[in-house]
Amino acid sequence: MDTFGFFRIILFCFFCRKSLAQNAECNVQITDVDGTLMSPSYPLPYPTGLNCSWQFIADAGQAIEITFEVVNLTEPNAISRICTDTLKVFDGSSPIRPFCGSAPGWPRAPTRFLSVSNQLTVRMETDNVEEGGTGFLASYRQVAPRTEHIVAIGVEPPAIIRFDRFRAQGVPAIPLNPRSMRPSAVGFDPIDMVFYYTDIGSQSPHIGRIGDNGGGHEIIVDREISYPLGIVVGYLTGLVYWTDAVRNEVSVSRLDGSFRKTLIPEGSGCTSPQGIELSSDQLHLFWTCRNSIERAKADGTERMTLVSETLTATSLAIDHGNELLYWTNVNRGTIERINLDGSGREFIFSHEVFAQSHGFIVEDGVLFWSDRVEKRLLFVPLDTGFIHGISQVMPRSLEGLYYYKSDRLIAGTHQCSDNICSQLCFPDGLAFKCAEVTPLISDCPNDITNSTERYSTIFWKEPTAVARSTGATPTPLSYESRSHAPGSLFFVGTTRVTYRFTDDVGNTAECAFNIVLDLIIPTTKPRTTSRAPTRPPTTRARPSTTKVPSPTTQLQSPTTQPHSSTTDAHSPSGEYVLYVIIGASVIVLTVIIATIVCIACRCGCCVCTLRRNGRENHISNDYGMTNVRPTPPPPYSQQAEQGTNNPGFYAQGLYAGGDRSTYYEKADF
C-alpha cells in the first residue's frame, strides 16, 4: 500500500472539509447599513479552495459603497500573468472589475467601489495549491446614489470622454459640435450641470458649453480669441475664466459670454499663459506664464508672482483638501507643488511622461493627467509613486481633465444671480464686488424739443466714450455707428437718435435720445362781415390846380365806421395793391414785346430802318448811325435759293396798316 498516497488523501479530505465549512460561512447576504468585511482567517493567510460570495442589499433608493483598505492576494504568474487567487466586484449582476496581487491599483489603495443599483456582490476565489496572502479588509455602507468619474476632452472626433471612477474604463459620452475642431481644456459648473470647453482650432477658435446630458450646446465666445489653452469656472458668482497663449491674456466673462473683461492684458509681463485655477473659496485666481506662476484676486487686482524660473510651466491643479498648488514642467518632465501663498516649494516626481502631459488634476492623493501620445489616462498615487494607465474603449488623443462627483453638485443658484451686480460679480471676502465693463459714455444729449412748420435742421454735441474692458485705465473709444449726424434734417414728429459704442472684446453701450418737432399751425382772424367804408367821392381837377397832400395828411372817411384790419379788395389799401399789380404787369408785358421785336429785327441794339409806302423814315441810335437805307428785296424765288444767306427778310403783317412790300432789313454795322 502506498503510505504516502494514503496520507495525501487524508490531508485532502481534511482541507476539503475545512474549505466547505469556510465556504458555507462566507456565502452570505448582508443588509446592514454599514459594517466591516474581511476574508476568511484574516489577518492570517486565507485557505485554499475558497469560493466565497458576499451579497449586499441596500434599502430602496440607496447604493452600496465598499472601500478596500487592505488587499493582499497571491501575485499573478510571472510568465502568463494569470491570477490564481482573485477578488471580483459586481454591481448587481454586472462585473465591475477583477483584480489580484497586492492592490487593485485604481486609482490607489484604499480602493472604493460604488454600486449603481441597490445591490453589490464581492466574490473571492482561490486555488487548491497553496495558501496565499492575508486576504483583504474592507468597510461598507449604504449611501445615496451618486456619479463619480473623470472627464476628459477627446480629439478625433471631438467628444467628452468619461472614465468611470470605479470601473477604470474610458467611454465616449458627449459628442461636441461639428464646429469644434481641436478642443483643449474643460471645466464644469456644478450648479447648472454644464461643461465648458475651449477650442484652439485655427479655423474657428472659441469657447463653448454643453450640458452633462449632451443638450444645450452653444458657442459663447468666438470674437477676439486666438489660442485658449486653459479654462476654469467660477460657479459661485457665475463667471468663466480662460487664458489665451497667443494674445497673452487672461480674461473673464459671465457664463453666457457677456460682459467680457481682460484681467491680464497683453504687454503686462505674462507671455503664453496656459494653465488656470481658482481657489476653493474662489477668492484667488492662479495661472501659468512661460517662466512663472502668478496669482491675483478674482477680479485681477493684487497681482503677484508666486514662482519664477519655472522653465515652461503648463498645467495647474489644486489639491483643495490640502490647499496645495501642483504644476507640470514639460521641459524638465517634472511635477512640483507649493502652498497657495507661494511658500514651501517642493519637488514631487520626475519622469519623461510628464513632458507629454496636458490635462492635469489632483483628487484624493492621486495625480491624473492625459497623455497625447499613448492616448490614455495616466495616474500616480502620491504615496507610492507608481505610474498606472487607464485605456479607452475607443482610443483617441486626450486633452483637458476634470474630476466629476455628483455629490458636489449644488442645488440652488449662482450667488450673484439675484441682480446683486448688473454686469460682473466677484467674491470679495464675505461680500461681493461689482465691476462695470461696458463702454462708459459721456455727454449723451437729453431729448431735444423744437417747433417748426414742416422740418428743421438740428445740431447737438456728440457723445464720447471710454473702454473699460482691458486693464485698470480706461481708453478713449470712437462710436461704432450712429443713426444721425448733427445738422441733419428732421421732420415734424419724434425721431430716435442712437450712438453705439463697442470695445475691442465686443462689449457694447448705447446712447439714445429723441428729436421732437412740434407742428406750428398759423393763426388767422376771420373776415369781418361789416361793409367796407365808402370811398369818398373825388373829382378830376386840372393839373395846374391839383394840390398834392402832404405825407402826413390822413384820408378821412365820410363815415365813422372803423377801418377793418383785414385786407379787402374794396378798401383803399386793397385798391392800391391792385393798381401796383396791374402796373407791374403792364411793364413786364412791354418788356416782353420789346424783346420779341428786337429778336425779330435780328439786331442786339434794335437799330432798324423802316420804310413804308416808299418813304424813308430815319432812325438814329447811340452809335450815331444815320441814313441807313434798306436794300431792295430780291425776288421771292431768289430768296428761296439764297436761304439763310439772304441778309433781308419780309416782315409781312408786322406793321399795322402797311402793305406786303414793307420789310425790315438787318443793320450792317
Short mmCIF file of C-alpha atoms in Angstrom, two decimals, residues 224-230 242-252 260-274 276 287-291 294 303 470-471 504-505:
data_model
loop_
_atom_site.label_atom_id
_atom_site.label_comp_id
_atom_site.label_asym_id
_atom_site.label_seq_id
_atom_site.Cartn_x
_atom_site.Cartn_y
_atom_site.Cartn_z
CA GLU A 224 -11.09 88.40 -30.33
CA ILE A 225 -9.83 84.97 -29.24
CA SER A 226 -6.90 83.05 -30.73
CA TYR A 227 -5.49 80.14 -28.68
CA PRO A 228 -7.41 79.45 -25.43
CA LEU A 229 -5.49 76.69 -23.63
CA GLY A 230 -6.94 76.87 -20.12
CA TRP A 242 -9.73 81.47 -19.63
CA THR A 243 -6.18 82.00 -20.89
CA ASP A 244 -5.09 82.88 -24.43
CA ALA A 245 -1.49 81.86 -25.22
CA VAL A 246 -1.31 83.88 -28.47
CA ARG A 247 -2.95 87.10 -27.27
CA ASN A 248 -1.05 86.80 -23.94
CA GLU A 249 -4.24 87.49 -21.98
CA VAL A 250 -6.25 86.19 -19.04
CA SER A 251 -9.95 87.02 -19.44
CA VAL A 252 -13.27 86.59 -17.68
CA ARG A 260 -16.19 90.25 -21.05
CA LYS A 261 -13.14 91.75 -19.34
CA THR A 262 -9.41 91.25 -19.87
CA LEU A 263 -7.89 90.86 -16.40
CA ILE A 264 -4.29 90.40 -17.54
CA PRO A 265 -3.76 92.27 -20.83
CA GLU A 266 -1.07 91.78 -23.42
CA GLY A 267 2.15 93.57 -22.58
CA SER A 268 1.69 93.19 -18.82
CA GLY A 269 4.63 90.80 -18.44
CA CYS A 270 2.94 87.40 -18.82
CA THR A 271 3.63 85.53 -22.06
CA SER A 272 1.93 82.34 -23.25
CA PRO A 273 -0.44 81.82 -20.29
CA GLN A 274 -1.86 78.28 -20.25
CA ILE A 276 -5.52 78.38 -14.83
CA TRP A 287 -2.31 80.96 -13.86
CA THR A 288 0.93 79.94 -15.54
CA CYS A 289 3.14 82.12 -17.71
CA ARG A 290 6.06 80.90 -19.79
CA ASN A 291 8.54 81.29 -16.94
CA GLU A 294 1.15 84.18 -10.82
CA ARG A 303 -1.40 90.58 -8.82
CA THR A 470 -8.94 96.00 -20.59
CA GLY A 471 -6.79 96.74 -17.58
CA ASP A 504 -12.25 95.51 -28.69
CA VAL A 505 -13.76 92.45 -26.98
#
